[in-house]
CSV table of C-alpha atoms in Angstrom, one decimal:
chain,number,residue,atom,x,y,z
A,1,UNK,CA,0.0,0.0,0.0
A,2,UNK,CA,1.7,3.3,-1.1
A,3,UNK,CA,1.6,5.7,1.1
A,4,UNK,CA,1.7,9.8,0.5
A,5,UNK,CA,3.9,10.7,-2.7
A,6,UNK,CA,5.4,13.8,-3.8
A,7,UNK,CA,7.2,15.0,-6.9
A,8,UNK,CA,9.4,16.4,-7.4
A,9,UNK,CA,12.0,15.7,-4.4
A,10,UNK,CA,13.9,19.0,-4.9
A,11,UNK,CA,13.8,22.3,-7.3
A,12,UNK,CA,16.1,25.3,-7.5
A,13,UNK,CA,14.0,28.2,-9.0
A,14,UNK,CA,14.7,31.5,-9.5
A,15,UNK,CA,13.1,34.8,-8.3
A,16,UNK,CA,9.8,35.8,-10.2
A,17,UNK,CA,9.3,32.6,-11.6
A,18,UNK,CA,6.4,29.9,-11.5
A,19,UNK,CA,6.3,26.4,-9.7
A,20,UNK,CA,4.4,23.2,-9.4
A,21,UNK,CA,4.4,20.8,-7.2
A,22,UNK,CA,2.8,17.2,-7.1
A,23,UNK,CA,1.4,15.1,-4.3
A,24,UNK,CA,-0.9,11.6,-4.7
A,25,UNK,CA,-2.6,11.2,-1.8
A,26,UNK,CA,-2.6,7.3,0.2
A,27,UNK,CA,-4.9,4.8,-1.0
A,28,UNK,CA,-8.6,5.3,-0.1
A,29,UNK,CA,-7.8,9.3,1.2
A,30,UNK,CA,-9.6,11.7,-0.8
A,31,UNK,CA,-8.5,14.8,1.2
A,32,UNK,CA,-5.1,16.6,0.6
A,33,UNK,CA,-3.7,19.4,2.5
A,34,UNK,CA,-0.6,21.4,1.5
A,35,UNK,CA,1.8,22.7,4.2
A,36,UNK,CA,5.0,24.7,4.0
A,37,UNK,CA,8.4,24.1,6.7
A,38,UNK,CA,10.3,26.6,6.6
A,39,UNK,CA,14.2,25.8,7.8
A,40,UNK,CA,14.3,25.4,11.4
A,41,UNK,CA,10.4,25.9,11.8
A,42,UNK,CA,7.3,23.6,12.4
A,43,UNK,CA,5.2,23.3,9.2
A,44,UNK,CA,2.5,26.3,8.7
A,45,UNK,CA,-1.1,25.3,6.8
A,46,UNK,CA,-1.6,26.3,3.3
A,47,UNK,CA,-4.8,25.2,2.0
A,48,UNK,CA,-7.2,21.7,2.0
A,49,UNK,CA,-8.5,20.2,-1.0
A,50,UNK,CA,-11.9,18.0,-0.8
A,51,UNK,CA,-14.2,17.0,-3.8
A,52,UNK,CA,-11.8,19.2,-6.0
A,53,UNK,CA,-12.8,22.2,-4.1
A,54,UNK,CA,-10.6,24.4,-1.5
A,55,UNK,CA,-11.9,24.1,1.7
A,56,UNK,CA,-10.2,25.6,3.8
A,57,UNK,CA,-6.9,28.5,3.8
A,58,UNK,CA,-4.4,29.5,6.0
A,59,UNK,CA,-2.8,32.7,6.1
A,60,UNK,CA,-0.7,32.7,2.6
A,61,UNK,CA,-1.2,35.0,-0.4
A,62,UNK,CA,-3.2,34.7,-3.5
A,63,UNK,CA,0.1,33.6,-5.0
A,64,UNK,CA,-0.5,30.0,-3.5
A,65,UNK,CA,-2.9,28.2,-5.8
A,66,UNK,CA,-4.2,24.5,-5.9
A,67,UNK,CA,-5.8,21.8,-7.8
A,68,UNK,CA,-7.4,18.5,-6.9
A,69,UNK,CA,-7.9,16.2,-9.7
A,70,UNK,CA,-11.0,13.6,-10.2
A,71,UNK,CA,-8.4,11.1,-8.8
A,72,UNK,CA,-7.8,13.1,-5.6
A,73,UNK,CA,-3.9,13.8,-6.7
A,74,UNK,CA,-3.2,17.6,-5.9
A,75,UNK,CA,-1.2,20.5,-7.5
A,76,UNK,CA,0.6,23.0,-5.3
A,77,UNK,CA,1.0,26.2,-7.6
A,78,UNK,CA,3.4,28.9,-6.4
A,79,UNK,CA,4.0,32.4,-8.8
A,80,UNK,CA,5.7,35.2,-8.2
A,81,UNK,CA,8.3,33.4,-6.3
A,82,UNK,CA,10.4,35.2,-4.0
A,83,UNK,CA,13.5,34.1,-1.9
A,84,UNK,CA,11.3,33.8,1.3
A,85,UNK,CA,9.5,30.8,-0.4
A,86,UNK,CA,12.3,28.8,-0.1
A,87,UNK,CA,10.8,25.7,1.9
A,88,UNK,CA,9.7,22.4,2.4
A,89,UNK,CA,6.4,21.8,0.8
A,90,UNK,CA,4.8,18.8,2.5
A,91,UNK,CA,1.3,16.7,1.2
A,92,UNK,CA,-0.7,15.1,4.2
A,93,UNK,CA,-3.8,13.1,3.2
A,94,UNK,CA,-6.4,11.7,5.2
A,95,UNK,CA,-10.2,10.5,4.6
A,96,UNK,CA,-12.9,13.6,5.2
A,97,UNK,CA,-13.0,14.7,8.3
A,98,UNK,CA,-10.8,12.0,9.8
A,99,UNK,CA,-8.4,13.0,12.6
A,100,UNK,CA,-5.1,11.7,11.8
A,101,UNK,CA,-3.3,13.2,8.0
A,102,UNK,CA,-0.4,11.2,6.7
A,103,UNK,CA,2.6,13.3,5.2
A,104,UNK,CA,4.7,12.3,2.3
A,105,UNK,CA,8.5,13.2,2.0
A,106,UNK,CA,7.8,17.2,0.8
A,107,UNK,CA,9.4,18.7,-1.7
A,108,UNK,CA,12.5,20.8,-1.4
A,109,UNK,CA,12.3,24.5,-3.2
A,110,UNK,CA,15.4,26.5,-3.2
A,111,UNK,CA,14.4,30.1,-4.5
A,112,UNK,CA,17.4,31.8,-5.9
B,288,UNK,CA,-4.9,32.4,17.7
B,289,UNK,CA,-4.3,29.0,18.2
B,290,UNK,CA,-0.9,27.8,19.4
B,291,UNK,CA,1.6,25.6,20.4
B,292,UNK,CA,4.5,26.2,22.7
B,293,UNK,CA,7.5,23.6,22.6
B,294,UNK,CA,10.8,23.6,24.7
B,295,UNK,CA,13.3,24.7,23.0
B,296,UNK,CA,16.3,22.6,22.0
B,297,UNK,CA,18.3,21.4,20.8
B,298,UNK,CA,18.0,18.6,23.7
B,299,UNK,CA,21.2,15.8,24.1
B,300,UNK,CA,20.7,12.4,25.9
B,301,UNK,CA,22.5,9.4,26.4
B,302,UNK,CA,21.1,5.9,25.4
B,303,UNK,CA,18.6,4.6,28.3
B,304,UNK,CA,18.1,8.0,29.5
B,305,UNK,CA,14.4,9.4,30.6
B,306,UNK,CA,12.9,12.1,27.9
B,307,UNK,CA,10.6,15.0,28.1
B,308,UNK,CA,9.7,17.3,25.6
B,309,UNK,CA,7.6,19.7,27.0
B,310,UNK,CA,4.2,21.0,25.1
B,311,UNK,CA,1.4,23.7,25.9
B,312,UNK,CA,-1.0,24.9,23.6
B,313,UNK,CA,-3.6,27.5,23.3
B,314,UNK,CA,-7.2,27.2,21.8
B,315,UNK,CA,-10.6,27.4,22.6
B,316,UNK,CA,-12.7,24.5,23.3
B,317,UNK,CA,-11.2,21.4,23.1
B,318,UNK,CA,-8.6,20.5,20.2
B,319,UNK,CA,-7.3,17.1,19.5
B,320,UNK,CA,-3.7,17.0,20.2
B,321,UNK,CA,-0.5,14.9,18.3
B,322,UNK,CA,3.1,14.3,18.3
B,323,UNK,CA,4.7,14.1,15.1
B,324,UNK,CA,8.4,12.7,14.4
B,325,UNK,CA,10.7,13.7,11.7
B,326,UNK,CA,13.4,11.3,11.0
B,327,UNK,CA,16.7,13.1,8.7
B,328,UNK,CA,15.4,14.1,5.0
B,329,UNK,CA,12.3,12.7,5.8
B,330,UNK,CA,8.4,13.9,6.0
B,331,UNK,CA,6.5,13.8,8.7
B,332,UNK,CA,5.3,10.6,11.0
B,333,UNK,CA,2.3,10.5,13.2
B,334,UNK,CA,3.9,9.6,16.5
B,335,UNK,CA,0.4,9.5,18.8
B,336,UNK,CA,-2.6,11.1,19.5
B,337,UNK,CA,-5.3,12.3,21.8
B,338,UNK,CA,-8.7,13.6,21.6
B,339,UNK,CA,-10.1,14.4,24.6
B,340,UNK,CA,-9.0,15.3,27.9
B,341,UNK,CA,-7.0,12.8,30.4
B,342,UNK,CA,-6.7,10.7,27.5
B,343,UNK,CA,-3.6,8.9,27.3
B,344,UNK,CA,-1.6,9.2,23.6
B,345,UNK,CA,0.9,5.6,23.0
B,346,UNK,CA,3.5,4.4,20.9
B,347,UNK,CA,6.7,2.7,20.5
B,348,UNK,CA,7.6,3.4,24.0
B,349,UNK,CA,6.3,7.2,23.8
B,350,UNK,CA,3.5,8.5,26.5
B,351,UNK,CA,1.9,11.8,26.7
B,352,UNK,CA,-1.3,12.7,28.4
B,353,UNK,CA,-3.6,15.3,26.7
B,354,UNK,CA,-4.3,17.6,30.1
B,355,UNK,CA,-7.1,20.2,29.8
B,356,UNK,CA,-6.3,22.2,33.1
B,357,UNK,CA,-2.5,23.1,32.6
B,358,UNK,CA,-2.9,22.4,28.8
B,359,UNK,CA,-0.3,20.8,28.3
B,360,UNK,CA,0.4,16.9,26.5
B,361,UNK,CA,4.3,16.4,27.0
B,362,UNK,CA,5.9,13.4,25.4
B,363,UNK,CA,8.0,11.4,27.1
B,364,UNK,CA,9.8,8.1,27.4
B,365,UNK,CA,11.3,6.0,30.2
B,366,UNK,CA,14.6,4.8,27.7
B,367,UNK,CA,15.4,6.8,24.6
B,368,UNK,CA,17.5,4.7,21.9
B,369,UNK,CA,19.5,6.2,19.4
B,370,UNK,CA,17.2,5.8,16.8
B,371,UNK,CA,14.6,8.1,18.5
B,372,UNK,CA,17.6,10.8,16.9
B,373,UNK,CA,14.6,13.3,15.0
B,374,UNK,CA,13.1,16.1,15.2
B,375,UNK,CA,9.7,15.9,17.3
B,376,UNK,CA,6.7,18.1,16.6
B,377,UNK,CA,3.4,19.2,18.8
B,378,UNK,CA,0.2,19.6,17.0
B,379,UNK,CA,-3.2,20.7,17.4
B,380,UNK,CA,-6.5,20.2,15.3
B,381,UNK,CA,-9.6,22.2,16.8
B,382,UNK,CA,-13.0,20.3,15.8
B,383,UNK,CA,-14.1,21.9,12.8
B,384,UNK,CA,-11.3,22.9,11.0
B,385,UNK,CA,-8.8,21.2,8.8
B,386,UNK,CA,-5.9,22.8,10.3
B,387,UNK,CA,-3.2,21.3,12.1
B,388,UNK,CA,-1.1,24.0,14.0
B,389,UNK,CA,2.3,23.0,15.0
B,390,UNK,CA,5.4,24.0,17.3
B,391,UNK,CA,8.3,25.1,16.1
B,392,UNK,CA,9.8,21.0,17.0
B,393,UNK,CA,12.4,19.8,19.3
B,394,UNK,CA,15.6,18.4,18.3
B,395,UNK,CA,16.6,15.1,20.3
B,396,UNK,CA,19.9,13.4,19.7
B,397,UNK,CA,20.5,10.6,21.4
B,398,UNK,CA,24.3,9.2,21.9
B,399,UNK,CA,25.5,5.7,22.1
């Protein structure tokens, strides 16, 4: 059973520029939520994604975007980027309104 | 808002010794609470839980008791092994939102 997955593991980006990231969520979870660590720091909410609809936001600007697909796999979209995005971007999934969210490796972004 | 305190580390033990990581939070009504374990270049592992107050959280040797009237649910374990070396995270989830909010983590190393 294949748990949370991510893609891609790292990315070096420069300023101004456009990212996506990739989570699948674990088998049977149709809920994915998007969380950003920065270095040194406890992760900090980002969005949910249920049904293909956000449903709920943390505090993080308009230049955060998602998707959920019909398979409930997830897009993390970041523009704009500046230095201060430089992170790890971690997936959790978990089933509705379940307690416990399950979080894959994250994704390392380097913003030059 | 909603918060969690940690102790701050980083914290150094020998094998066999007793561990404490310390964790208050602050919220209204009554959150769920978690301890999360990250291991080197790795995401995020749910460690153990509890969802109501005087519950007891359990797992691989790790206790911590969710107690509404200091608000507190510090880990702890009676022999730490060198593989408990990670980084270890409080959480909270309030009932109705998506959310987890996290401490800024606690770095154990444990020495042979």
């Amino acid at each position: 059973d294949a748990g949370v997955t991510q893609s891609p593991t790292h990315l070096i980006k420069t300023r101004g520029q456009q990212v996506t990231l990739r989570c699948s969520p674990k088998s049977g979870h149709d809920t994915v939520s998007w969380y950003q660590q920065a270095l040194g720091q406890g992760p900090q909410f980002i969005f949910q994604y249920y049904e293909e609809e956000e449903r709920q936001r943390g505090n993080f600007p308009d230049r955060f975007s998602g998707h959920q697909f019909p398979n409930y796999s997830s897009e993390l979209n970041v523009n704009a980027l500046l230095l201060g995005d430089s992170a790890l971007y971690l997936c959790a999934s978990s089933t509705g309104l379940a307690e416990t969210q399950y979080f894959g490796p994250g994704t390392r972004l380097l913003v030059l | 808002g909603d918060s969690v305190t940690q102790m701050e580390g980083p914290v150094t033990l020998s094998e066999e010794a007793f561990l404490t990581i310390n964790c208050t939070y602050t919220a209204t009504g009554y959150p769920s609470l978690f301890w999360y374990v990250q291991y080197p270049g790795e995401g995020l592992q749910l460690l153990l839980k509890a969802t109501k107050a005087d519950d007891k959280g359990s797992n691989k040797g790790f206790e911590a008791t969710y107690r509404k009237e200091t608000t507190s649910f510090h880990l702890e374990k009676g022999s730490v092994q060198v593989s408990d070396s990670a980084v270890y995270f409080c959480a909270l989830r309030k009932g109705g939102s998506e959310k987890l909010v996290f401490g800024k983590g606690t770095k154990l190393t444990v020495n042979p």
